Coordinates of C-alpha atoms in Angstrom, one line a residue:
M238 CA 18.6 186.8 106.7
S239 CA 19.3 183.3 105.9
S240 CA 22.0 181.2 107.2
I241 CA 24.0 178.8 105.1
T242 CA 25.7 175.8 106.7
C243 CA 28.7 174.4 104.9
L244 CA 29.3 170.8 105.6
L245 CA 32.9 169.8 104.8
T246 CA 33.2 166.0 104.5
A247 CA 36.4 164.1 103.8
A248 CA 36.4 161.9 100.7
P249 CA 35.8 158.3 101.6
E250 CA 38.9 156.1 101.7
D251 CA 39.6 154.0 98.7
P252 CA 39.7 150.3 99.7
K253 CA 41.7 149.5 96.5
W254 CA 44.5 152.0 97.4
E255 CA 47.9 150.3 97.0
I256 CA 51.5 151.3 96.5
A257 CA 54.0 148.8 95.1
G258 CA 55.7 146.9 97.9
M259 CA 59.3 148.2 97.3
F260 CA 58.3 151.8 98.0
G261 CA 58.5 152.9 101.6
D262 CA 60.2 154.8 104.4
N263 CA 64.0 155.0 104.1
M264 CA 64.1 154.0 100.4
V265 CA 66.7 155.3 98.0
L266 CA 65.7 156.6 94.6
Q267 CA 68.2 156.6 91.7
Q268 CA 69.8 160.0 91.1
N269 CA 69.8 161.9 87.8
Q270 CA 67.2 159.9 86.0
P271 CA 63.4 159.6 86.0
N272 CA 62.0 157.2 88.7
P273 CA 58.7 155.3 88.1
V274 CA 56.4 154.9 91.1
W275 CA 53.3 152.7 90.7
G276 CA 50.3 151.2 92.5
R277 CA 46.5 150.7 92.3
S278 CA 43.4 152.7 93.2
S279 CA 39.9 153.0 91.8
P280 CA 39.5 153.4 88.1
G281 CA 39.7 157.0 87.0
A282 CA 41.1 158.3 90.3
L283 CA 43.5 161.2 90.3
V284 CA 46.9 160.3 91.9
R285 CA 49.5 163.0 92.8
I286 CA 53.1 162.6 94.1
E287 CA 55.0 165.5 95.8
I288 CA 58.7 165.2 96.6
A289 CA 61.6 167.6 96.8
G290 CA 59.5 170.5 95.6
T291 CA 58.2 168.7 92.5
T292 CA 54.6 167.5 91.8
S293 CA 53.6 164.9 89.3
E294 CA 50.2 163.4 88.7
T295 CA 48.1 161.0 86.6
R296 CA 44.8 159.2 86.6
T297 CA 44.4 155.4 87.0
D298 CA 43.4 153.3 84.1
T299 CA 40.3 151.2 83.7
D300 CA 41.8 148.5 85.9
G301 CA 42.8 151.0 88.6
R302 CA 46.5 150.8 87.8
W303 CA 48.6 154.0 88.0
K304 CA 52.2 154.8 87.3
I305 CA 53.9 158.2 87.8
T306 CA 57.4 158.8 86.6
L307 CA 59.1 161.3 88.9
P308 CA 61.4 164.0 87.3
S309 CA 65.1 163.5 87.6
L310 CA 66.4 164.5 91.0
P311 CA 69.9 165.2 92.2
A312 CA 71.5 163.2 95.0
G313 CA 70.4 164.3 98.4
G314 CA 67.8 164.1 101.1
P315 CA 66.2 163.2 103.4
H316 CA 62.9 163.9 101.6
R317 CA 59.3 163.3 102.2
M318 CA 57.3 161.6 99.4
K319 CA 53.5 162.3 99.7
I320 CA 51.3 160.2 97.5
R321 CA 47.7 161.6 97.3
G322 CA 44.6 160.0 95.9
R323 CA 41.4 159.3 97.8
N324 CA 43.9 158.1 100.4
T325 CA 47.2 159.8 101.3
T326 CA 50.4 157.9 102.0
T327 CA 53.6 159.6 103.1
F328 CA 57.0 158.1 103.1
T329 CA 59.8 159.7 105.1
N330 CA 63.6 159.7 105.2
V331 CA 63.7 159.1 101.4
M332 CA 67.2 159.6 99.9
V333 CA 68.3 160.1 96.3
G334 CA 71.5 158.4 95.4
E335 CA 72.7 155.2 93.7
V336 CA 70.6 152.1 93.5
W337 CA 71.9 148.6 92.6
L338 CA 70.1 145.3 92.2
V339 CA 72.1 142.4 93.5
S340 CA 71.1 138.9 92.6
G341 CA 72.3 135.3 92.3
Q342 CA 72.6 132.3 94.6
S343 CA 74.2 131.5 97.9
N344 CA 77.5 133.5 97.5
M345 CA 75.6 136.7 96.9
D346 CA 73.1 135.8 99.6
F347 CA 76.0 135.1 102.0
R348 CA 75.3 137.3 105.1
L349 CA 77.8 139.7 106.5
S350 CA 77.4 138.1 109.9
M351 CA 79.0 134.9 108.4
A352 CA 81.9 136.6 106.6
T353 CA 85.5 137.1 107.6
G354 CA 85.9 140.2 109.7
A355 CA 82.2 140.2 110.5
A356 CA 82.6 141.5 114.1
A357 CA 84.7 144.5 113.2
D358 CA 82.7 145.3 110.0
I359 CA 79.3 145.1 111.8
A360 CA 80.6 147.2 114.8
A361 CA 81.7 149.9 112.4
A362 CA 78.5 149.8 110.2
D363 CA 77.0 153.0 111.5
L364 CA 76.2 154.0 107.9
P365 CA 72.6 155.1 107.8
N366 CA 72.7 156.3 104.2
I367 CA 73.4 152.8 103.0
R368 CA 69.9 151.2 102.7
N369 CA 69.0 147.5 102.0
L370 CA 65.7 146.1 100.6
R371 CA 65.4 142.3 100.7
V372 CA 63.0 141.0 98.1
P373 CA 60.8 138.3 99.6
Q374 CA 61.7 134.8 98.4
V375 CA 58.6 133.9 96.3
V376 CA 58.2 131.3 93.5
S377 CA 55.5 131.5 90.9
R378 CA 54.6 129.6 87.7
T379 CA 53.0 132.8 86.4
R380 CA 54.3 136.3 86.3
L381 CA 53.5 138.4 89.4
D382 CA 53.2 142.2 89.5
R383 CA 52.9 142.6 93.2
M384 CA 55.0 141.8 96.2
E385 CA 54.3 142.2 99.9
Q386 CA 55.3 145.5 101.5
T387 CA 58.9 145.2 102.4
A388 CA 60.9 147.6 104.6
W389 CA 64.0 149.3 103.6
Q390 CA 66.7 148.9 106.4
M391 CA 69.2 151.6 107.2
C392 CA 72.7 150.1 107.7
S393 CA 73.7 150.0 111.4
P394 CA 75.4 147.6 113.8
G395 CA 72.0 146.2 114.5
T396 CA 71.1 145.5 110.9
A397 CA 74.3 145.1 108.9
G398 CA 74.8 141.4 109.8
G399 CA 71.8 140.5 107.6
F400 CA 73.0 142.3 104.5
S401 CA 74.6 140.5 101.6
A402 CA 78.3 140.6 102.5
V403 CA 79.4 141.2 98.9
A404 CA 76.8 144.0 98.5
F405 CA 77.8 145.5 101.8
H406 CA 81.4 145.8 100.8
F407 CA 80.5 147.1 97.4
A408 CA 78.1 149.7 98.9
R409 CA 80.5 150.8 101.6
R410 CA 83.2 151.7 99.0
L411 CA 80.7 153.4 96.7
H412 CA 79.2 155.4 99.5
A413 CA 82.7 156.4 100.8
E414 CA 84.1 157.4 97.5
R415 CA 81.1 159.0 95.8
G416 CA 79.5 160.6 98.9
V417 CA 75.9 159.6 98.1
A418 CA 73.3 157.4 99.6
V419 CA 73.4 153.8 98.3
G420 CA 70.3 151.5 97.9
I421 CA 70.8 147.8 97.6
I422 CA 67.9 145.7 96.4
N423 CA 68.7 142.1 97.3
A424 CA 67.0 139.5 95.2
T425 CA 68.9 136.3 95.9
W426 CA 68.2 132.6 96.6
S427 CA 70.7 129.9 97.5
G428 CA 71.2 127.0 95.1
T429 CA 69.3 128.5 92.2
P430 CA 70.2 128.2 88.5
A431 CA 70.2 131.1 86.1
E432 CA 67.1 129.8 84.2
A433 CA 65.0 130.4 87.4
W434 CA 65.8 134.1 87.1
T435 CA 64.9 134.3 83.4
S436 CA 61.5 134.9 81.7
Y437 CA 59.4 132.6 79.6
Q438 CA 60.0 134.8 76.5
S439 CA 63.8 134.5 76.7
L440 CA 63.9 130.8 77.6
A441 CA 61.4 129.9 74.8
V442 CA 63.9 130.7 72.1
L443 CA 66.7 128.7 73.7
P444 CA 66.7 125.0 72.5
A445 CA 67.7 123.7 75.9
F446 CA 64.6 125.2 77.6
S447 CA 61.9 125.7 74.9
E448 CA 60.2 122.3 75.5
R449 CA 60.2 122.7 79.3
V450 CA 58.9 126.2 79.0
Q451 CA 56.0 125.1 76.9
S452 CA 55.1 122.4 79.4
I453 CA 55.1 125.0 82.2
L454 CA 52.9 127.3 80.3
A455 CA 50.4 124.4 79.6
S456 CA 50.4 123.5 83.3
N457 CA 48.0 124.8 86.0
E458 CA 50.2 123.6 88.9
D459 CA 50.3 125.9 91.9
W460 CA 54.0 126.4 92.5
A461 CA 53.5 128.5 95.6
A462 CA 51.6 125.7 97.3
G463 CA 54.1 123.2 96.1
Q464 CA 56.9 125.2 97.6
Q465 CA 55.1 125.4 100.9
A466 CA 54.8 121.6 100.9
S467 CA 58.6 121.4 100.1
L468 CA 59.3 123.6 103.1
R469 CA 57.4 121.3 105.3
I470 CA 59.4 118.3 104.0
D471 CA 62.6 120.3 104.7
A472 CA 61.5 120.9 108.3
E473 CA 60.6 117.2 108.7
R474 CA 64.0 116.2 107.3
D475 CA 65.8 118.5 109.6
A476 CA 63.9 117.1 112.5
V477 CA 65.0 113.6 111.6
F478 CA 68.6 114.7 112.0
E479 CA 68.1 116.9 115.0
K480 CA 66.0 114.5 117.0
G481 CA 66.6 111.1 115.4
T482 CA 68.2 108.4 117.5
A483 CA 68.7 105.5 115.0
G484 CA 72.5 105.7 115.0
V485 CA 72.7 106.2 118.8
Q486 CA 70.4 103.2 119.3
H487 CA 72.7 101.3 117.1
G488 CA 75.6 102.4 119.3
A489 CA 77.6 104.3 116.6
H490 CA 78.5 107.0 119.1
R491 CA 80.0 104.6 121.7
A492 CA 83.7 104.1 122.3
D493 CA 83.4 100.3 122.2
F494 CA 81.4 100.2 119.0
D495 CA 82.8 97.8 116.5
D496 CA 83.3 99.7 113.2
Q497 CA 85.9 97.4 111.6
A498 CA 83.6 96.5 108.8
W499 CA 83.0 100.1 107.8
P500 CA 84.7 101.6 104.7
V501 CA 87.8 103.7 105.3
A502 CA 88.8 107.1 103.7
N503 CA 91.6 109.5 104.6
Y504 CA 90.8 113.0 105.9
P505 CA 89.3 115.2 104.5
L506 CA 86.2 113.3 103.7
S507 CA 83.5 114.5 101.3
A508 CA 80.1 113.3 100.1
A509 CA 81.8 112.3 96.8
T510 CA 84.4 110.3 98.6
M511 CA 81.7 108.5 100.6
K512 CA 79.4 108.2 97.6
L513 CA 76.5 109.8 99.4
P514 CA 73.2 110.7 97.7
D515 CA 71.9 114.3 97.6
Y516 CA 70.8 114.2 101.2
A517 CA 72.1 111.8 103.7
I518 CA 73.1 111.2 107.3
V519 CA 76.4 109.5 107.8
W520 CA 78.5 108.5 110.8
L521 CA 82.3 109.1 110.9
R522 CA 84.6 107.5 113.5
K523 CA 88.2 107.7 114.4
S524 CA 90.2 106.2 117.3
V525 CA 93.0 108.4 118.8
E526 CA 95.6 107.4 121.3
V527 CA 95.9 109.8 124.2
P528 CA 99.2 109.7 126.2
P529 CA 98.8 109.1 130.0
A530 CA 99.9 112.6 130.8
A531 CA 96.8 114.0 129.1
A532 CA 94.3 111.7 130.8
G533 CA 91.7 113.6 132.8
R534 CA 92.6 117.0 131.2
D535 CA 90.3 119.2 129.2
L536 CA 91.1 119.0 125.5
I537 CA 90.0 120.9 122.4
V538 CA 88.9 118.9 119.4
N539 CA 89.4 120.8 116.1
L540 CA 87.8 119.0 113.2
G541 CA 88.6 121.6 110.5
R542 CA 85.9 122.9 108.2
C543 CA 82.7 121.0 108.2
Y544 CA 79.6 121.2 106.0
E545 CA 76.7 121.2 106.9
W546 CA 75.5 119.9 110.3
D547 CA 77.3 117.8 112.8
Q548 CA 76.7 116.1 116.2
T549 CA 80.1 115.3 117.6
Y550 CA 80.7 112.7 120.3
F551 CA 83.8 111.9 122.4
N552 CA 83.8 108.5 124.0
G553 CA 80.1 108.3 123.6
I554 CA 79.2 111.7 125.0
L555 CA 77.9 114.6 122.8
V556 CA 80.5 117.5 123.0
G557 CA 79.1 119.8 120.3
S558 CA 76.8 120.4 117.4
H559 CA 76.7 123.1 114.8
R560 CA 74.9 123.9 111.6
W561 CA 76.3 125.6 108.4
S562 CA 79.7 125.7 107.0
G563 CA 82.7 126.5 109.2
V564 CA 85.4 125.2 111.5
R565 CA 84.3 122.8 114.2
E566 CA 86.0 123.3 117.5
Y567 CA 84.6 121.8 120.7
R568 CA 85.9 121.5 124.3
V569 CA 86.2 117.9 125.6
P570 CA 85.8 117.8 129.4
G571 CA 88.7 116.1 131.2
R572 CA 86.3 113.5 132.8
L573 CA 85.9 112.0 129.3
V574 CA 89.6 111.8 128.4
R575 CA 91.4 108.6 129.3
A576 CA 94.9 107.2 128.5
G577 CA 95.0 105.0 125.5
A578 CA 92.3 104.6 122.8
N579 CA 89.6 107.3 122.7
S580 CA 86.9 107.6 120.1
I581 CA 85.6 110.5 118.1
S582 CA 82.2 109.9 116.5
I583 CA 80.5 112.4 114.2
R584 CA 77.0 112.2 113.0
L585 CA 77.0 114.3 109.8
Y586 CA 74.2 115.7 107.8
S587 CA 75.1 116.1 104.1
E588 CA 73.0 118.4 102.0
W589 CA 73.1 119.0 98.2
S590 CA 75.8 116.2 97.9
A591 CA 78.1 118.7 99.6
G592 CA 78.7 117.1 103.0
Q593 CA 82.3 117.1 104.2
L594 CA 84.6 116.8 107.1
G595 CA 87.7 118.9 106.5
K596 CA 88.8 120.8 103.4
G597 CA 92.0 121.4 101.6
E598 CA 94.9 121.8 103.9
D599 CA 93.0 121.6 107.2
Q600 CA 94.9 120.1 110.1
P601 CA 92.4 118.5 112.5
T602 CA 93.8 118.1 116.0
L603 CA 93.1 117.1 119.6
T604 CA 95.0 119.5 121.8
A605 CA 95.4 120.9 125.3
A606 CA 94.9 124.6 125.7
D607 CA 98.6 125.1 126.8
G608 CA 99.9 123.2 123.7
S609 CA 101.4 120.4 125.8
V610 CA 99.2 117.9 124.0
Q611 CA 98.8 118.0 120.2
L612 CA 97.5 114.9 118.5
S613 CA 96.7 114.9 114.8
L614 CA 93.4 113.6 113.5
L615 CA 94.6 113.2 109.9
G616 CA 94.7 109.9 108.2
P617 CA 92.0 107.2 108.0
W618 CA 88.5 107.6 109.3
R619 CA 85.7 105.0 109.1
Y620 CA 82.3 105.9 107.8
D621 CA 78.8 104.4 107.3
G622 CA 75.2 105.5 107.3
S623 CA 73.4 102.3 106.5
F624 CA 71.4 102.4 109.7
E625 CA 70.2 106.0 109.4
P626 CA 66.8 106.7 107.7
T627 CA 66.6 107.6 104.0
L628 CA 66.0 111.4 103.7
I629 CA 63.1 112.7 101.6
V630 CA 64.1 115.3 99.0
P631 CA 61.2 117.4 97.8
R632 CA 60.9 119.2 94.5
Y633 CA 62.5 122.6 94.9
Y634 CA 60.4 125.0 92.9
Q635 CA 62.9 127.8 93.2
R636 CA 65.1 125.9 90.7
E637 CA 62.4 125.7 88.1
P638 CA 62.8 127.8 84.9
T639 CA 61.1 131.2 85.3
A640 CA 60.2 130.6 88.9
L641 CA 62.1 133.5 90.4
F642 CA 61.8 135.9 87.5
N643 CA 58.1 135.5 87.9
G644 CA 58.0 135.7 91.7
M645 CA 60.9 138.1 92.6
I646 CA 62.1 140.0 89.6
S647 CA 58.8 140.8 87.9
P648 CA 57.3 142.7 90.9
I649 CA 60.3 145.1 91.1
V650 CA 60.7 145.6 87.3
G651 CA 60.9 149.4 86.6
Y652 CA 62.3 150.6 89.9
G653 CA 65.1 153.1 89.1
L654 CA 68.5 151.4 89.0
R655 CA 72.1 152.3 88.2
G656 CA 72.9 148.7 87.5
A657 CA 73.0 145.0 88.6
L658 CA 75.5 142.9 90.4
W659 CA 75.4 139.1 89.6
Y660 CA 77.2 136.3 91.5
Q661 CA 75.8 133.1 90.2
G662 CA 76.9 130.1 88.1
E663 CA 77.6 127.3 90.5
G664 CA 74.0 126.1 89.9
N665 CA 74.7 125.8 86.1
A666 CA 78.3 124.6 86.3
G667 CA 77.4 121.2 84.8
R668 CA 75.9 122.9 81.7
P669 CA 78.4 125.5 80.6
V670 CA 77.5 125.4 76.9
E671 CA 73.9 126.3 77.8
Y672 CA 75.2 129.1 80.0
Q673 CA 76.9 130.7 77.0
T674 CA 73.5 131.8 75.7
L675 CA 71.5 131.7 78.9
L676 CA 73.4 134.4 80.7
P677 CA 73.3 136.9 77.8
A678 CA 69.5 136.2 77.4
L679 CA 69.0 137.0 81.1
I680 CA 70.9 140.2 80.9
Q681 CA 69.1 141.4 77.7
E682 CA 65.7 140.4 79.2
W683 CA 66.2 142.3 82.4
R684 CA 67.4 145.4 80.5
W685 CA 64.4 145.2 78.1
Q686 CA 62.0 144.8 81.0
W687 CA 63.4 147.8 82.9
G688 CA 63.4 150.0 79.9
Q689 CA 66.4 152.0 81.2
G690 CA 68.8 151.2 78.4
D691 CA 71.8 149.0 78.7
F692 CA 72.3 149.5 82.4
P693 CA 75.6 148.1 83.8
F694 CA 75.6 144.4 84.6
L695 CA 78.7 143.3 86.6
I696 CA 79.5 139.6 87.0
V697 CA 81.6 137.8 89.6
Q698 CA 83.5 135.1 87.7
L699 CA 83.6 132.0 89.8
P700 CA 86.8 131.7 91.8
S701 CA 89.2 128.8 92.3
T702 CA 87.9 125.6 93.9
T703 CA 89.3 122.1 94.6
D704 CA 86.0 120.4 94.5
Y705 CA 84.2 121.5 91.2
D706 CA 85.2 121.8 87.6
W707 CA 84.3 125.4 86.8
A708 CA 86.7 126.2 83.9
E709 CA 84.2 126.1 81.1
L710 CA 81.6 127.9 83.2
R711 CA 84.1 130.7 83.8
E712 CA 84.6 130.9 80.0
A713 CA 80.8 131.2 79.5
Q714 CA 80.6 134.0 82.1
A715 CA 83.4 135.8 80.2
M716 CA 81.5 135.5 76.9
A717 CA 78.8 137.7 78.3
T718 CA 81.2 140.7 78.3
Q719 CA 80.6 140.9 74.5
L720 CA 77.4 142.7 75.5
T721 CA 77.6 146.5 76.1
N722 CA 78.3 147.6 79.6
V723 CA 78.9 144.1 81.0
G724 CA 81.9 143.8 83.3
L725 CA 83.6 140.7 84.7
A726 CA 85.3 140.6 88.1
V727 CA 88.0 137.9 87.8
T728 CA 88.4 136.3 91.2
L729 CA 90.8 133.4 90.8
D730 CA 93.1 135.0 93.3
I731 CA 90.7 136.0 96.1
G732 CA 88.5 132.9 96.6
D733 CA 89.1 130.0 99.0
P734 CA 89.9 126.9 96.9
A735 CA 88.8 124.6 99.7
D736 CA 85.4 126.3 100.2
L737 CA 82.5 126.7 97.8
H738 CA 81.5 129.7 99.9
P739 CA 84.6 131.9 100.4
A740 CA 84.1 133.6 103.7
D741 CA 86.2 136.7 102.9
K742 CA 83.7 138.6 100.8
R743 CA 85.4 142.1 101.1
P744 CA 87.7 141.7 98.0
F745 CA 84.7 140.4 95.9
G746 CA 82.6 143.5 96.8
E747 CA 85.6 145.9 96.3
R748 CA 86.5 144.3 92.9
L749 CA 82.9 144.8 91.8
Y750 CA 83.1 148.4 92.8
R751 CA 86.3 148.7 90.7
L752 CA 84.4 147.5 87.7
A753 CA 81.6 150.0 88.5
R754 CA 84.0 152.9 88.5
H755 CA 84.7 152.2 84.9
V756 CA 81.5 150.6 83.5
A757 CA 78.9 152.6 85.5
Y758 CA 80.7 155.8 86.3
G759 CA 82.9 156.3 83.3
E760 CA 86.2 156.7 85.2
D761 CA 89.3 156.3 83.1
T762 CA 90.8 153.7 85.4
I763 CA 92.2 150.2 85.3
W764 CA 89.1 148.2 86.0
T765 CA 90.1 144.6 85.4
G766 CA 93.1 142.4 84.8
P767 CA 94.6 141.4 81.4
M768 CA 92.0 140.0 79.0
F769 CA 92.7 137.8 76.0
A770 CA 92.8 139.9 72.8
G771 CA 94.4 137.8 70.1
L772 CA 96.6 134.9 69.1
A773 CA 99.3 134.5 66.4
S774 CA 102.2 132.1 65.6
S775 CA 105.6 133.3 66.9
D776 CA 109.0 131.5 66.5
S777 CA 107.8 127.9 67.1
G778 CA 105.4 129.2 69.7
L779 CA 102.3 131.3 70.2
R780 CA 102.0 135.0 70.9
I781 CA 99.0 136.0 73.0
T782 CA 98.1 139.7 73.0
F783 CA 96.2 141.2 75.8
K784 CA 94.0 144.2 76.5
E785 CA 93.6 145.9 79.9
V786 CA 97.3 145.5 80.6
G787 CA 97.4 148.7 82.6
G788 CA 100.9 149.7 83.5
G789 CA 102.2 146.5 82.0
L790 CA 102.2 142.7 82.4
S791 CA 103.8 141.1 85.4
T792 CA 103.5 138.2 87.8
R793 CA 102.0 138.1 91.2
D794 CA 105.0 136.6 92.9
G795 CA 107.9 137.9 90.8
Q796 CA 108.5 134.3 89.5
P797 CA 108.3 133.1 85.9
I798 CA 104.8 132.9 84.4
R799 CA 102.8 129.8 85.4
G800 CA 99.5 128.6 84.1
F801 CA 99.9 128.4 80.3
E802 CA 99.4 125.1 78.5
L803 CA 99.7 124.0 74.9
K804 CA 97.8 121.3 73.2
T805 CA 99.7 118.3 71.7
P806 CA 98.8 116.8 68.4
A807 CA 97.3 113.9 70.4
G808 CA 94.9 116.3 72.1
D809 CA 96.5 116.5 75.5
Y810 CA 97.6 119.6 77.2
V811 CA 101.2 120.1 78.6
S812 CA 102.6 122.9 80.7
A813 CA 104.5 125.5 78.6
E814 CA 107.1 128.1 79.2
A815 CA 105.9 131.7 78.9
S816 CA 107.6 135.1 78.7
I817 CA 106.4 138.6 78.7
E818 CA 107.1 140.8 75.6
G819 CA 105.4 144.1 76.0
A820 CA 101.6 143.7 76.0
S821 CA 101.9 140.1 74.9
V822 CA 103.1 136.7 76.2
V823 CA 105.0 134.2 74.1
V824 CA 104.3 130.6 75.0
R825 CA 106.6 127.7 73.8
S826 CA 107.2 124.0 74.5
S827 CA 110.1 122.0 73.1
A828 CA 107.6 119.0 73.0
I829 CA 105.3 120.9 70.5
P830 CA 107.2 122.6 67.7
H831 CA 104.2 124.0 66.0
P832 CA 101.5 124.6 68.6
T833 CA 98.0 125.8 67.5
T834 CA 96.0 125.8 70.8
V835 CA 96.7 127.4 74.1
R836 CA 94.9 127.9 77.4
Y837 CA 95.6 129.7 80.6
A838 CA 94.4 129.1 84.1
W839 CA 92.2 126.3 82.8
A840 CA 91.7 124.2 85.9
R841 CA 89.6 123.9 89.1
N842 CA 92.3 125.6 91.2
P843 CA 94.9 126.8 88.7
D844 CA 98.4 127.6 89.6
A845 CA 98.5 130.8 87.5
N846 CA 100.2 134.1 88.3
L847 CA 99.9 136.6 85.4
I848 CA 98.7 140.0 86.5
N849 CA 98.9 143.6 85.3
Q850 CA 101.0 146.2 87.2
E851 CA 97.9 147.2 89.2
G852 CA 97.8 143.7 90.7
L853 CA 94.6 142.4 88.9
P854 CA 94.8 138.8 87.7
A855 CA 94.6 137.8 84.0
A856 CA 91.3 136.2 83.1
P857 CA 91.4 132.5 82.2
F858 CA 90.9 131.7 78.5
R859 CA 91.5 129.2 75.7
A860 CA 92.2 130.0 72.1
E861 CA 93.1 128.3 68.8
L862 CA 94.8 129.6 65.7
P863 CA 92.4 129.9 62.7
A864 CA 92.5 126.9 60.4
Q865 CA 94.9 127.4 57.5
R866 CA 93.2 127.5 54.0

């Protein structure tokens, strides 16, 4: 007899084994469509994926790359996804549902923890089938096909505060009404223009960007290294404010400091009012008379809304400091309060030329808790920053054309999506004509890259503001709706005119979901407010016809229509009377017997009230009669 020994040895592990960084535990796959999964291994290796009773396999190419497209799966889970090659990786708690990419700048990045109603929303956020993936913020001059492994987070009171507030409210409604898991892929970066999110190929054919794109392609600059250097400069600049003492050494915080030579401006004060550069440190001072009865009592100083970082002194003593936008309210100990003149001194850090003390109708006060003392801080304040150091402003590579498409969008291209949500435009507001072609180019490029057809692309139109002229940018955003499956959430009525970053993000997310019900899910519902459809002459006036009128045209407050203007022969615009006639509005002015041009809600913060019966606002527009032949 002979004996045979069988030696069973495991295949050696593959050091090149890699699965793309967005795949992991707790992820959500898009329901009812094929889902690509990809990675790397050794050339020629067999790779197999098992999930939900299905098996799919392929072999790697000569570079070791592999991609497997999973068969369409219905909503459900949790599933295990096992990926086998020379190595085996298993992902657990995988759900199949609805996946949305959210992108843009600070208003989309705005965290739930900073939003109106945050405490209640976060406490109630035990929603484990809403999942969030935050794409790492990476800049690159060249296109990347990898990103670091990034964890999907299940929504809970412990994690929800870090979610995009707009995306959270969108996902919560979608999850509640459609009963499926929702995956949010968050690719956002504050202060970024649309060209940063757009590819070389798309920008190269746009006259405004073609020359710049060619210079980028010809360069060998390491943008990632440059960005790290910029971050170090940011940290150093922050340290100048946080630890700097130039103004204090000068005595600007002291009650007896002589500020009579300083310029004066009435509250609210802004960087524009004070003519500050992009980044600056400025001192603000006000003297307030305290009645004898309040001397020695604890008081509350409410400065209104402030941006971005303050150090607030009362009679030379620091009483509070806070960073980021919000109301500043500090307790002043009674030992500092004296009868007669008292000084409030604020050392303010202004960023992006957006520094401000107070906004809109804020009412700054110095008060006692019981209301027995209430002193207004409105009126003149003095300001100066000449003795503070000049702040260094680095080059911000995240604002460069293609930087974020290359570093953040390219690595996730192909992941199964239902659609995209886009809240951006502030960074391009000074170039609205460029945006008319730039935004459609971005949309078409993303769709082509994904290869999933004309997936829904839903845009937040910029809301009202008292500080920025966004009328033409809103028009450019609306023009993108000429593309298939592009929706526009009109938000003139739900923003905060006094704040670039409206804190109440719930109506933004819910209005986007209303769009999605129609554009993405095919529901026969009223999905937007009245939209301009046509213009014709009518009895010494102009007749504007609308689509999306729903149950009919109306006004928000039951008052006559406001917000329409007609153009005079001299080229000026004057307010005009408007009346509803069916699905149209007739606009007239006795000062203009034969008008040819009309506009509606065409202002920073328009006083406009036209809606449909469903309560959705009419979109702003301007239009002109065709020239007579």
